[in-house]
């Protein structure tokens, strides 16, 4: 760039002193410490300098901040740090290399084009990349894009790359120098953080073969590196005018490259440091030359010349600043214009590595917000990858076959309940039915049918109803099951409670047996149990109503090779303090069940005509209590397994209802016909027929007000219809005929 600058000045016939703008020292490395030494050597060595032209950002930061103390203009051709776009800190700084933040609008545009809303970043810990990333973070936030992972490293990127992999980063922006880029992608290869699931965005000013250069700092082969970097996208400021136009230098960009190649003497451009920035350096010299020319007339009007400049002369510095700030010309790198911060405004080139070489896929003009797309982007997969692992929410529903099967059993149970209820009402005038407290048995049948009906909402889920209607289903489950249990079990518990109360105390047993059990006491007991359940359910519904909650399970990978995960979900009926409510209900019901078992055991040997089916009630209580005490905790444990939980709970309800109906009502429907021939002094009095169980025969046949010793009971049990009479040979057995013939036994 120094050689080109000399030729420029010669063509413009500038004063001889201007030739000393560029010191005859070797180009310093990007070491701020070395640059500081060179800066002071330049300042305190003749001739006086008017303009300083540093290269990289680290050196420019130091030089530009110090230059104002000597009233020096700083013009850089290779500095991209966003931190340099600060007029308060760097008041005399200009650059023909645009700020690195100029990449960010292009990146955001590409994110939006490919519909990505989640990205990750990894950066080398230097000021230029940190400030660039801060600007990117602000821009993506405004665009509604999330930076999910932000990693940084100083010299070793291994841990940072592993963190990207661990946190499922897919779209990754990398900000680091070329030497560090090789380290990063060696780790990328090791972690398999490349391929059709990933897209890397890198800086475009690396050498075209940067990943093929052998580097002793890494232990990856060229083949490994080539595989890892395939498909990545770069954004780079347009440093060479893509159009064939002659600018202020009377050269096209193609002619400039040809001249540069001839100066290199056949040296490979890819191995020449700063080759890509050469057009920017060339245009920087032209910008300075044109600005200096523009200062001649204003300074002459003030009686000044450029040769009058010294480090205390602020007026000449202001004129040079004003001339640079208004620069606008066509250079070999494109249109050269500076913004208010002294940064170059330019287009951005977008390239993609395809088959080991970079291909241009588009341009972006951030000032016009115009994306020119060539449509030749190539992807390893079917298209641009997703910005994250696609998580498909999949609700777990109850097996419909299981639901149908259990529903059939529940429906048959409801029919059985209707049959039993009809039988009990139809035969309500039979004395044995009357002595079994038929109204309580009717309540038991209704309660069983309600509990069986609860099986249907218990199996209804999101497969059948919309989520907005699910709370209603939850309420049906709760109320049908709660009130059904209260009616069915409460009526049986009432019977066994009063049998125990009246007939288990030995000293009062005879007196108690003579007492008449008033039905209202039985109904009142059931009413109390039912009221307790009704009030508790009502309070629960008002204070903490049931609503739908969704349980999430561990994500599952499908068998197919897809970049997706399945998120299993399960809907539950729940409330804010579900465990508290269940604890209260289960505690109360559990005590009733245990007390029912105890009372059934205590009354197993009691015989009474007032509640003549209490032994059957006790047997039903045993079965119901055992099933409920087992089912309640098991269903809580299996709540996350919808099929097992439903099967266990619904079958427990079905079996409990079936057992209760069968034990209580079937013996009544199949109880034998009792034919009793009563004799007094061998004289036939009458024949009685009644449907009673065998255990109650003696009690049933003892006439009131008579002593049993006054009668001889001739009783015969046969399974025949009611109303059989003595002498009906077709209806009674031979033994019954002999009984009717008044034969002494």
PDB file of C-alpha atoms in Angstrom, residues 64 74 100 533 567 596 629 638 671 737:
ATOM      1  CA  UNK A  64      -6.401   7.027  17.609  1.00  0.00           C
ATOM      2  CA  UNK A  74      -5.781   8.905  11.932  1.00  0.00           C
ATOM      3  CA  UNK A 100     -17.415  -5.048  12.060  1.00  0.00           C
ATOM      4  CA  UNK A 533     -69.296 -35.644  51.310  1.00  0.00           C
ATOM      5  CA  UNK A 567     -42.179 -34.351  24.059  1.00  0.00           C
ATOM      6  CA  UNK A 596     -66.826 -50.871  58.350  1.00  0.00           C
ATOM      7  CA  UNK A 629     -57.633 -49.407  50.306  1.00  0.00           C
ATOM      8  CA  UNK A 638     -49.400 -44.986  38.592  1.00  0.00           C
ATOM      9  CA  UNK A 671     -84.091 -67.386  48.212  1.00  0.00           C
ATOM     10  CA  UNK A 737     -97.383 -84.246  50.830  1.00  0.00           C
TER      11      UNK A 737
END
